[in-house]
Coordinates of C-alpha atoms in Angstrom, one line a residue:
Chain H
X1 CA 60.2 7.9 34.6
X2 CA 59.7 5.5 37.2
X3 CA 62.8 6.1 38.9
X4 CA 61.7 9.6 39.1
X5 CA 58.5 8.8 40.9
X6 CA 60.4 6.8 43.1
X7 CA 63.0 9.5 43.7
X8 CA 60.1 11.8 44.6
X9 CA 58.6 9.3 47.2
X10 CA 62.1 9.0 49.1
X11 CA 62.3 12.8 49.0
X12 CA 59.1 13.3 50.8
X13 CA 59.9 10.5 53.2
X14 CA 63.4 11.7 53.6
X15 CA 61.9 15.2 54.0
X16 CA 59.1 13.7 57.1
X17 CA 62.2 11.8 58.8
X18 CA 64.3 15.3 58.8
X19 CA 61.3 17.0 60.3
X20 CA 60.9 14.4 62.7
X21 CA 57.9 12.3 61.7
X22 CA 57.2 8.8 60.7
X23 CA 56.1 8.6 57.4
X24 CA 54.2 6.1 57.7
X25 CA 52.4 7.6 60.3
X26 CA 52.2 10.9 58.6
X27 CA 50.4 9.2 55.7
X28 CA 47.3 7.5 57.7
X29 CA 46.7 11.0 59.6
X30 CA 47.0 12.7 56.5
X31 CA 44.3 10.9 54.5
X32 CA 42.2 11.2 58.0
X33 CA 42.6 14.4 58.5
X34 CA 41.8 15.2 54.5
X35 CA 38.8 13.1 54.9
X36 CA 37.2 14.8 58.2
X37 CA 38.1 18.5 56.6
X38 CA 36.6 18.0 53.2
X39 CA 33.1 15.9 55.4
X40 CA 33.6 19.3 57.8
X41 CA 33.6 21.4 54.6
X42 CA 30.4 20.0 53.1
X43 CA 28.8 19.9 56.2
X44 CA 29.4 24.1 56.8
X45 CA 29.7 25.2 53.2
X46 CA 27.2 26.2 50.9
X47 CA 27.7 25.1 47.1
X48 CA 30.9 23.4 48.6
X49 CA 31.0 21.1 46.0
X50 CA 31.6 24.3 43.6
X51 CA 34.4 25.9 46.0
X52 CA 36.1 22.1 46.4
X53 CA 38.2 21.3 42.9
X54 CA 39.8 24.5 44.3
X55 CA 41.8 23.8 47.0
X56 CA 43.2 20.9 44.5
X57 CA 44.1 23.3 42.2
X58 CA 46.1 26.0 44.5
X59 CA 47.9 22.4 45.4
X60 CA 48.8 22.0 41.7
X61 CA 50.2 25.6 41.6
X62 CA 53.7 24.4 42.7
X63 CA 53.4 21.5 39.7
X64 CA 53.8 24.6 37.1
X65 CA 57.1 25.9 38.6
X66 CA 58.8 27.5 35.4
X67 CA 62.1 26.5 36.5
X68 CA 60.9 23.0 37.4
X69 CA 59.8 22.2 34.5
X70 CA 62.6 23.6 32.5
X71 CA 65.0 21.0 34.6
X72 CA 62.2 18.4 33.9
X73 CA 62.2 19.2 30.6
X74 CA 66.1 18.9 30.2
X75 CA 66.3 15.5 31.7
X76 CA 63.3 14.0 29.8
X77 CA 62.4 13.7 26.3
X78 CA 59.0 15.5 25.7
X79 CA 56.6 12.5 25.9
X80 CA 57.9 11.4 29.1
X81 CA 58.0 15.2 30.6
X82 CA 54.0 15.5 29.5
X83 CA 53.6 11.9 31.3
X84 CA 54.8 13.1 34.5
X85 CA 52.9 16.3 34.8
X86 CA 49.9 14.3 33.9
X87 CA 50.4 11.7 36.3
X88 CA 51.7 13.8 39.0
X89 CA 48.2 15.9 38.3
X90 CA 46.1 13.1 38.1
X91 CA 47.6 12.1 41.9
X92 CA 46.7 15.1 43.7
X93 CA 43.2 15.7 41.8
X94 CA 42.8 11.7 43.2
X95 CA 41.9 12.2 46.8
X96 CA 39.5 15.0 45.7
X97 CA 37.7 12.9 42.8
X98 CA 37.2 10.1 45.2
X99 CA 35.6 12.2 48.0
X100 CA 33.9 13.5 45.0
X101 CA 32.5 10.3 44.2
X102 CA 31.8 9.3 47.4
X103 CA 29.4 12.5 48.0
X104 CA 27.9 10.8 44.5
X105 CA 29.1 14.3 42.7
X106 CA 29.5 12.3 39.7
X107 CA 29.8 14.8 37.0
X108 CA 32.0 17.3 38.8
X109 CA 34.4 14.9 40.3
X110 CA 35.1 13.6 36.1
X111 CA 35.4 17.2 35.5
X112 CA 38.1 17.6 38.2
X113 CA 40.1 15.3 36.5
X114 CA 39.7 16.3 32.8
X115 CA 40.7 20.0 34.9
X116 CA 43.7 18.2 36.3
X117 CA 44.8 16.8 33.2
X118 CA 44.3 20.1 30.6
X119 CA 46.0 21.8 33.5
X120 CA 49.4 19.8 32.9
X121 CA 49.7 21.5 29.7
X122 CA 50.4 24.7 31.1
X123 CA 53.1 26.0 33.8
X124 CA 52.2 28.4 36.8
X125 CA 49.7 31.3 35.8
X126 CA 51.1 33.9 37.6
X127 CA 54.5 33.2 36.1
X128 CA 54.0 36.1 33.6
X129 CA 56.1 39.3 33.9
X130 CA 53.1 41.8 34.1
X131 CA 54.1 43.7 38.0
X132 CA 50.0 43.9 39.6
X133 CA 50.1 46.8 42.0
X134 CA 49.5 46.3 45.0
X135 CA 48.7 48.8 48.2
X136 CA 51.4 46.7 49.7
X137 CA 54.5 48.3 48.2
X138 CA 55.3 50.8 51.1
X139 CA 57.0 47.6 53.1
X140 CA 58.0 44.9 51.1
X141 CA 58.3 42.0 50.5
X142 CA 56.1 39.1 52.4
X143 CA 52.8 41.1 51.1
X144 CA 54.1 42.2 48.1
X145 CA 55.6 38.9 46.6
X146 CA 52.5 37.3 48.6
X147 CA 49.3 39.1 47.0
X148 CA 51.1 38.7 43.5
X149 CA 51.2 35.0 43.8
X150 CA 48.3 34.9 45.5
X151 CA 45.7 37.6 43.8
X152 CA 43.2 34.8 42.7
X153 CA 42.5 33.4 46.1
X154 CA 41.7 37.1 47.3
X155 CA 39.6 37.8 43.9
X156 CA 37.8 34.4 44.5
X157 CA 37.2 35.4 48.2
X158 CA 36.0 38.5 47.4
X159 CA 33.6 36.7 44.7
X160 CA 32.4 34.3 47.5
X161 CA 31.6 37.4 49.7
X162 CA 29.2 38.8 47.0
X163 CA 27.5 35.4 46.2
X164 CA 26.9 34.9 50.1
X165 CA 25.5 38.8 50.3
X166 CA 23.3 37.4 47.2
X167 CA 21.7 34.8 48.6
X168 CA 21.7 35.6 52.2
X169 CA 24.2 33.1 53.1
X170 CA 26.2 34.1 56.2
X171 CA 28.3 31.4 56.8
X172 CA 29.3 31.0 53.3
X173 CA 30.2 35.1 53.7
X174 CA 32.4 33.9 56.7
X175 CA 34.3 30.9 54.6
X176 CA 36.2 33.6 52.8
X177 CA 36.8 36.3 55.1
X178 CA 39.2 32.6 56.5
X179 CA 40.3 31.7 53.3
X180 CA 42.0 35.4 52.8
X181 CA 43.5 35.3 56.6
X182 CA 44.8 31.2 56.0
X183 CA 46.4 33.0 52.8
X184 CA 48.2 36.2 54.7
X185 CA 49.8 33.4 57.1
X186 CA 51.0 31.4 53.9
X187 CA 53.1 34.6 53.2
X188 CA 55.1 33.8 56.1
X189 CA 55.8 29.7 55.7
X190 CA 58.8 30.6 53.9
X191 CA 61.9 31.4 55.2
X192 CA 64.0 34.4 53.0
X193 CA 67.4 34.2 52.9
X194 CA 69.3 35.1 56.2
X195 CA 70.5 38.0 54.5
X196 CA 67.7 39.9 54.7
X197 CA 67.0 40.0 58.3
X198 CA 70.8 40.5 58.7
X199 CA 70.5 43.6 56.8
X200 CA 67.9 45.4 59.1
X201 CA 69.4 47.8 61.8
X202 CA 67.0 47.2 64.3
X203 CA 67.3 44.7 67.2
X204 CA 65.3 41.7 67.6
X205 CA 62.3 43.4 69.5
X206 CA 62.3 46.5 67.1
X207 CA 62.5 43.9 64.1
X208 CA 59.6 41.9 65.6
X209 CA 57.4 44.9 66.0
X210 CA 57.5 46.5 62.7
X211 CA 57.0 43.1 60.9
X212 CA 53.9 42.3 63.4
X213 CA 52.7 46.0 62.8
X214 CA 52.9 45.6 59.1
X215 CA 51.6 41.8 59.3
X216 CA 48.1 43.5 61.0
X217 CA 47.7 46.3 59.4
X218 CA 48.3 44.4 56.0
X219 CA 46.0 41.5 56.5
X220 CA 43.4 43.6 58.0
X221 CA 43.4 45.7 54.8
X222 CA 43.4 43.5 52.5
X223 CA 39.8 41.4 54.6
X224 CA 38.4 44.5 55.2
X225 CA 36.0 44.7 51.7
X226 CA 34.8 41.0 53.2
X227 CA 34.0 42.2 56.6
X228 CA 33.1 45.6 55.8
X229 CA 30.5 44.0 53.2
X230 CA 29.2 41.5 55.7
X231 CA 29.0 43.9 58.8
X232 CA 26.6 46.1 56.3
X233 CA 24.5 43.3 54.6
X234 CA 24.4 40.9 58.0
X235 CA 24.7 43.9 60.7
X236 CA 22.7 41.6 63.4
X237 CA 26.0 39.4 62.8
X238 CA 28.7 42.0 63.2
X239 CA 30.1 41.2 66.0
X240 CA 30.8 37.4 64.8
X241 CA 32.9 39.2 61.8
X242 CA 34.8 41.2 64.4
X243 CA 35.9 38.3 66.0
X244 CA 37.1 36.6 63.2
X245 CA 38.6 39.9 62.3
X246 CA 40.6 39.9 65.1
X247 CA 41.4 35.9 65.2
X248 CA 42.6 35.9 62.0
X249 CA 44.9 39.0 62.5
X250 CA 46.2 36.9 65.4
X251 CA 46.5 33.4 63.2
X252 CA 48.8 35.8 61.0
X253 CA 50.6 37.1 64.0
X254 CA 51.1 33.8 64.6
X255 CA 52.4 32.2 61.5
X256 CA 54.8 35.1 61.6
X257 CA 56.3 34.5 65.0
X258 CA 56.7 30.9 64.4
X259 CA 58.8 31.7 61.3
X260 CA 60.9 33.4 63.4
X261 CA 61.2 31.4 66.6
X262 CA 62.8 28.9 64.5
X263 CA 64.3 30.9 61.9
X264 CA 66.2 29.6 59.3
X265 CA 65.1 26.5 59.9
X266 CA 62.1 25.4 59.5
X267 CA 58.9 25.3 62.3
X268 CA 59.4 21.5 64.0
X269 CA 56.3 19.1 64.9
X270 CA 55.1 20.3 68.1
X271 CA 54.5 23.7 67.3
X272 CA 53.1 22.9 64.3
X273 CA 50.5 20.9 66.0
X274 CA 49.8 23.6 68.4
X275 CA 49.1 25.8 66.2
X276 CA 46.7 23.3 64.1
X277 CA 44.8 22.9 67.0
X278 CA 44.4 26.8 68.4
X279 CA 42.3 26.3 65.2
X280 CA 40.3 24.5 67.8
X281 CA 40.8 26.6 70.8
X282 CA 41.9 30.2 69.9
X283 CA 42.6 30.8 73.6
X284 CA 45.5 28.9 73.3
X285 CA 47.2 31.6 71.0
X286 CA 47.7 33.8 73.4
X287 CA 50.5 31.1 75.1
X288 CA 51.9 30.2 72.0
X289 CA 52.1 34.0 70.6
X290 CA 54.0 35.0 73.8
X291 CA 56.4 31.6 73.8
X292 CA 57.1 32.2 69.7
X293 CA 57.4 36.6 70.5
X294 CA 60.1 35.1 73.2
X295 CA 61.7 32.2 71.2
X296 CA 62.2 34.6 68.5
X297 CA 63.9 37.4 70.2
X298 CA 65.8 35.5 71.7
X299 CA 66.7 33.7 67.8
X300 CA 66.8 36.4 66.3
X301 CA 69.5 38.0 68.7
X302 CA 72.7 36.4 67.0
X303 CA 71.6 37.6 63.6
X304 CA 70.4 41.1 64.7
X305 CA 73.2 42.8 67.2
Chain D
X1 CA 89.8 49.6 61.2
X2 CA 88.9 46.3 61.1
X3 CA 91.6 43.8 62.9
X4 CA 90.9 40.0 62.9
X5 CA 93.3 37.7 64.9
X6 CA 93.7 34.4 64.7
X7 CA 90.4 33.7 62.9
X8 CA 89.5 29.9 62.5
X9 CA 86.4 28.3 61.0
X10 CA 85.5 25.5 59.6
X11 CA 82.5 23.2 59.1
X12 CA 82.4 19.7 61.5
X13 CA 85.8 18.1 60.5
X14 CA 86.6 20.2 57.1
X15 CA 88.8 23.2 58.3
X16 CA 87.8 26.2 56.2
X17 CA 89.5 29.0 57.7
X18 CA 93.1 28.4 59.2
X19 CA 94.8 31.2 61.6
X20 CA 93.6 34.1 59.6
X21 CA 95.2 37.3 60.8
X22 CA 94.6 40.2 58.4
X23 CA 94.0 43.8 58.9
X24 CA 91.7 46.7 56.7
X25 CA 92.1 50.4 56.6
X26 CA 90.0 53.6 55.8
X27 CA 90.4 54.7 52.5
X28 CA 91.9 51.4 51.3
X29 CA 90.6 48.8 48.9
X30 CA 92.1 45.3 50.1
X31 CA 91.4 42.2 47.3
X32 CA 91.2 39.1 48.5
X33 CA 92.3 36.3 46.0
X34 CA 92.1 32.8 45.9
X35 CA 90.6 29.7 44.0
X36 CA 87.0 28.5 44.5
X37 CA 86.2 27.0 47.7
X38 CA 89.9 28.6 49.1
X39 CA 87.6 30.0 52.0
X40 CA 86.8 33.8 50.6
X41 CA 83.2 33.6 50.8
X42 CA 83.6 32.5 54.6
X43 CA 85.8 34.6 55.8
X44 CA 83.8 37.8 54.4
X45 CA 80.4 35.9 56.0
X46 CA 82.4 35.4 59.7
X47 CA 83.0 39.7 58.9
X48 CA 79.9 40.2 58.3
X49 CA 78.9 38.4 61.6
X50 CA 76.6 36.2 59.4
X51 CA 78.4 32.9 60.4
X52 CA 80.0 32.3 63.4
X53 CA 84.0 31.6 63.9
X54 CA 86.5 31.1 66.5
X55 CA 89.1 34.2 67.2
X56 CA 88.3 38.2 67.0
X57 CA 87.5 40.5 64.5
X58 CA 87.5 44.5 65.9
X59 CA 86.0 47.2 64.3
X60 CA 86.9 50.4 66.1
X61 CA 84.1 52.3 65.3
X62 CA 81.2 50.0 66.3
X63 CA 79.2 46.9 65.5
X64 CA 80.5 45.7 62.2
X65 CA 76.9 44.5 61.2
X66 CA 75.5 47.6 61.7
X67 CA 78.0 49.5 59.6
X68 CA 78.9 46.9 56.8
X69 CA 77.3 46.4 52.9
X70 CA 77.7 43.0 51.8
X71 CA 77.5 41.8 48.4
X72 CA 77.2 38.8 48.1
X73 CA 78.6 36.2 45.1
X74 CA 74.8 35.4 44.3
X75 CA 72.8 38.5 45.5
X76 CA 69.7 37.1 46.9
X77 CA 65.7 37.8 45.2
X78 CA 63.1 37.1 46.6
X79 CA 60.1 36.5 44.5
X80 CA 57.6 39.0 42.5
X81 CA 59.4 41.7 44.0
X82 CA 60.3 44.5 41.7
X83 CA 63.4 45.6 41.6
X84 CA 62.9 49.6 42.6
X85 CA 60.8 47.3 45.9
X86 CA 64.0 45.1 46.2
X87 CA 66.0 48.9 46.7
X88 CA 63.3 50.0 48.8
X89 CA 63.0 46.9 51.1
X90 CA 67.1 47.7 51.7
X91 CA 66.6 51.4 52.1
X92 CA 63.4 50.4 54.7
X93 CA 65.8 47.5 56.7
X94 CA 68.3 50.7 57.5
X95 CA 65.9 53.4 58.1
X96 CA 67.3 55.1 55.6
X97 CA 64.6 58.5 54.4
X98 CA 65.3 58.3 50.3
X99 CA 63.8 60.0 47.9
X100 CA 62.9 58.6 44.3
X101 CA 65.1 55.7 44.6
X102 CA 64.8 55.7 40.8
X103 CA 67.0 58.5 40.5
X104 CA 69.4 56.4 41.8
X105 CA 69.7 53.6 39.0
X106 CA 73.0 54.2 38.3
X107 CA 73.2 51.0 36.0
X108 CA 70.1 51.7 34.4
X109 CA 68.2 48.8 35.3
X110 CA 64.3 48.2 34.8
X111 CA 63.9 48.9 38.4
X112 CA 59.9 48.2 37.1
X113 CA 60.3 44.1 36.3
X114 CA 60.4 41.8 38.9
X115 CA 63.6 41.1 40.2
X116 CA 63.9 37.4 39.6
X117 CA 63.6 38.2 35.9
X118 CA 67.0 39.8 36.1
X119 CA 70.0 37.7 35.0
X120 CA 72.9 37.8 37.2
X121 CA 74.9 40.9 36.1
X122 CA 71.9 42.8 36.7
X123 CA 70.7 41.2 40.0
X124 CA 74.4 41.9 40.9
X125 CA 74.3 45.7 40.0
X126 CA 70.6 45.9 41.6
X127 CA 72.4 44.7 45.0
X128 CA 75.4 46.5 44.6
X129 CA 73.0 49.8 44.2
X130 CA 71.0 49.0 47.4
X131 CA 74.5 48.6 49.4
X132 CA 75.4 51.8 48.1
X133 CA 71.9 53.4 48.7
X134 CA 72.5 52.3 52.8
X135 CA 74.5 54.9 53.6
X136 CA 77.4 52.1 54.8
X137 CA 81.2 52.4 56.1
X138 CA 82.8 49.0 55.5
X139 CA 81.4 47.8 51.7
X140 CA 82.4 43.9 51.6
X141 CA 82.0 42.8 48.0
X142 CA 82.5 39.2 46.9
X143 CA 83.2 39.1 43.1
X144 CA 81.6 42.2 42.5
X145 CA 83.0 42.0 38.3
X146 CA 81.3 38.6 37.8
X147 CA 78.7 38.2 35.1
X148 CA 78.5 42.2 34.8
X149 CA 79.3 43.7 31.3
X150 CA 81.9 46.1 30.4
X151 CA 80.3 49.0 30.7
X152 CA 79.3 48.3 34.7
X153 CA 82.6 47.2 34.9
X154 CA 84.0 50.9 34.7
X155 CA 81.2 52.0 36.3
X156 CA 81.9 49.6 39.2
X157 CA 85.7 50.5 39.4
X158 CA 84.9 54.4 39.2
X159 CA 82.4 53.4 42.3
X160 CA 84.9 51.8 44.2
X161 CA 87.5 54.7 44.1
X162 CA 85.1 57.0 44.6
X163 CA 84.4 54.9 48.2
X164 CA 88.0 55.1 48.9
X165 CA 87.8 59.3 48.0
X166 CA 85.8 58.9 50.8
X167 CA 87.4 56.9 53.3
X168 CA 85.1 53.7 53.6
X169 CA 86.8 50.3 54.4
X170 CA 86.3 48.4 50.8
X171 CA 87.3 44.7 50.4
X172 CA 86.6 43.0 47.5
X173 CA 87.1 39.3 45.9
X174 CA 88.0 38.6 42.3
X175 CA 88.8 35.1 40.3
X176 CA 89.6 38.4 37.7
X177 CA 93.3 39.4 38.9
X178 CA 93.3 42.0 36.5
X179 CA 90.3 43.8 37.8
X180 CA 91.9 43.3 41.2
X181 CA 95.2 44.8 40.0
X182 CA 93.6 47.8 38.6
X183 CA 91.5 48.7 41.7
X184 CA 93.4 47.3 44.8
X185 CA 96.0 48.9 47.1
X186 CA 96.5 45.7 48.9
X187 CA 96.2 41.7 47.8
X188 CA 95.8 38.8 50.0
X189 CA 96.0 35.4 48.6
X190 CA 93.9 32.8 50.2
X191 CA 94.9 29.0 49.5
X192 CA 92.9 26.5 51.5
X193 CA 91.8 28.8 54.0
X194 CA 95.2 30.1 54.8
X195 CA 96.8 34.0 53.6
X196 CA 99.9 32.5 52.0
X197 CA 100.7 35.7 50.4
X198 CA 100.0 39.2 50.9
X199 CA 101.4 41.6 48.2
X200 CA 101.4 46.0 47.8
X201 CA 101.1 47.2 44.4
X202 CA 104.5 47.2 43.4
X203 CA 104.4 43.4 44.1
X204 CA 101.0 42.5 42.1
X205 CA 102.9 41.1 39.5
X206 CA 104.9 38.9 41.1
X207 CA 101.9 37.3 43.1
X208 CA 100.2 36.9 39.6
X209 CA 103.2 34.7 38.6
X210 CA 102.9 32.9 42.0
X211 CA 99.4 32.3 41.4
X212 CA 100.0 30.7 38.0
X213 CA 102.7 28.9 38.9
X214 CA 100.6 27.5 41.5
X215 CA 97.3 26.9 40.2
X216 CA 98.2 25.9 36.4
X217 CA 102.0 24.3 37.0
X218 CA 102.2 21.8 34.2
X219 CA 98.4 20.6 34.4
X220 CA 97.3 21.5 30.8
X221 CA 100.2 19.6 30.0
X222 CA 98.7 16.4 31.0
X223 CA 95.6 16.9 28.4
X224 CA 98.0 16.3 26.2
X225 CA 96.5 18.9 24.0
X226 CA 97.7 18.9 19.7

């Protein structure tokens, strides 16, 4: 068991170095970086404190892998395999309790780890085999596959949206009209096999334009009950949820681009970063959309002849 | 027809492909036998243009890519995606107009269950159906008998001759040299990268001995089996 905590540490390191990143270095900005988001998110957020044990939750997602924990379950007797999901649960709910602690939120930061630990008995929730229908269907697949592992965030956002509407909370309205447009750029942070760009007929730019026309259309759709609601209930504020309308369509744009600028490997450092910090300074998307729309015709032209 | 000279390929030092030369007809199945790892996989990707090779390979009627369904040995899912969406994401990559793709299901399948629930065979005849569905010319099929059952087993074979009815370039790969001998015009045997052998029907048999003699020789011998 040991071993295999180890093995996981080297992987992750391993993994940084292949990117190209120091480890080491990656770790200190990390825990900075968590630490000025989740002080950022209590700052903005109403009942943040509420919305928090969340985001370590969706993190604990990938813990319940079915077929993970089949392998696990193979190479480890059945004591040891329920000691490793509850340590490896217990690790990622750590950072939150502490920052729980810290903003003296005694009682929910204990229950964040009693969550943490019952959640260790079960694998992935949306591992069942019931298909949920989605409007997405017509173009498959980064929607499609995407709301179906995703559904709760967007039922949670859509929750939010009616609490803030409730209590006449704007910028707790705005919090998940971001949360749904963060999760429409997830869709495209994995790479599918090379096979199924290779299979389309069109050429790069053709390609490129019917994923970035589906990538709007789709992520618009599926914010619009979230802005629609808070354009009617906060009209004085409407053109604020425009904007983000639009930004966030362009954040998705964005992910998607960058998927394919590098395609099939993965998106390297720099880019990365620029795109973290257009987060700061939108205008900056405009560049980087044009050098990834570039990059990625020009990629994507000894796959698609 | 497809013509591919002196075809090389290989990966850093390790030599994959070695001075393949190797032509395919219309309306002629061409089986393509060899060992794992003897390089049949890597020669069908360098056809298919999906890896990239030293020599030529000519189509004369286009861009191979554009005209070509591949199957591959392990047909690729993608997750929570049904499988009459996995048809309709092929259908869509083609611009292909269909209608009620689930007319299509030749092999039956539960086109309504997500397609990484299906085992193998199935995920296999869900690919094979989407190739089919794209309207294609040249139909590249890596071990398209493996893991299926019987029944999709004649239905395969009946597909394939049905292909050649219609003049399509079909070449196929098979550890199964009696599938292969039942369906091919034409064999080609592939040992460590290199066509040592290639063989018309009337000569099947002897290759089969060849290939025995070859791979087996006197190795079960040495288990000393009693």
């Amino acid at each position: 068991m040991k071993f295999y905590f180890a093995l996981q540490y080297r992987r992750l390191k391993h993994y940084l170095r292949e990117i190209g990143i120091n480890p080491y270095i990656t770790f200190v900005i990390v825990i900075i970086v968590f630490v000025l988001l989740s002080n950022r998110f209590f700052q903005k957020i109403a009942y943040a404190y509420y919305i928090y044990p969340f985001f370590a939750i969706a993190i604990l997602n990938s813990f319940g892998n079915k077929k993970r924990n089949e392998f696990l379950k193979n190479c480890f007797s059945v004591n040891d395999f329920r000691k490793i999901r509850l340590l490896e649960n217990l690790l990622v709910f750590t950072p939150f309790f502490l920052f729980l602690l810290y903003k003296q939120q005694f009682i929910i930061a204990f229950s964040v780890y009693v969550i943490g630990a019952l959640l260790s008995l079960f694998n992935k929730v949306n591992k069942f085999n019931f298909v949920i229908p989605t409007p997405f269907y017509k173009f498959p697949f980064e929607f499609t596959s995407g709301f179906r592992k995703t559904f709760w965030i967007f039922l949670l956002a859509y929750m939010l949206t009616y609490i803030s509407i409730s209590v006449t909370n704007f910028n707790l309205g705005i919090f998940p009209l971001i949360i749904t447009f963060l999760t429409s750029m997830s869709f495209y942070f994995t790479q599918e096999s090379i096979f199924f760009v290779w299979i389309n007929s069109e050429k790069p730019a053709g390609f490129l334009w019917e994923k970035i026309k589906t990538a709007i259309f789709y992520s618009i759709l599926i914010s619009l009950p979230i802005s629609l609601s808070l354009i009617i209930f906060f009209s004085d504020r409407a053109f604020i949820v425009m904007i983000f309308e639009i930004l966030g369509a362009l954040f998705v744009v964005t992910s998607l681009l960058g998927k394919y600028a590098y395609y099939p490997l993965e998106i390297s450092l720099i880019p990365g970063f620029a795109i973290g910090f257009s987060f700061l300074f939108p205008p900056l998307l405009l560049v980087i959309i044009s050098y990834f729309y570039s990059k990625s015709k020009q990629n994507l032209g000894s796959i698609l002849l | 027809m497809i013509v591919i000279k002196s075809l090389n390929k290989s990966y850093g030092n390790k030599i994959v492909l070695k001075d393949i030369n190797l032509s395919f007809k219309r309306g002629e199945i061409v089986g393509i036998v060899g060992e794992n790892g003897a390089g049949k996989t890597t020669l069908f990707k360098c056809i298919t243009g999906l890896e990239n090779y030293q020599g030529s390979i000519e189509y004369d009627n286009g861009i191979i890519k554009n005209t070509t369904g591949f199957l591959p040995t392990n047909p690729y899912s993608l997750s929570r995606i049904t499988g009459i969406e996995y048809l309709q994401l092929l259908v869509n990559a083609r611009k292909i107009k269909t209608s009620n793709l689930k007319d299509k299901n030749i092999f039956d399948l539960p086109l309504n269950q997500f397609a990484d629930t299906y085992s193998n065979g199935m995920m296999k005849k869900l690919a094979l159906t989407g190739i089919l569905l794209q309207d294609k010319e040249i139909f590249i099929l890596d071990e398209p008998f493996n893991g299926v059952d019987i029944h999709s087993n004649i239905m395969i074979k009946e597909v394939l001759s049905k292909l050649k009815e219609l003049d399509k370039i079909i070449i196929i790969s098979s550890h199964i040299f009696s599938t292969l001998n039942e369906t091919c015009d034409l064999l080609h045997y592939l040992k460590n990268g290199e066509i040592i052998r290639s063989a018309d029907r009337s000569e099947f048999e002897m290759v089969e001995d060849e290939m025995k003699g070859s791979i087996i020789g006197n190795r079960i011998d040495k288990l000393g089996l009693k």
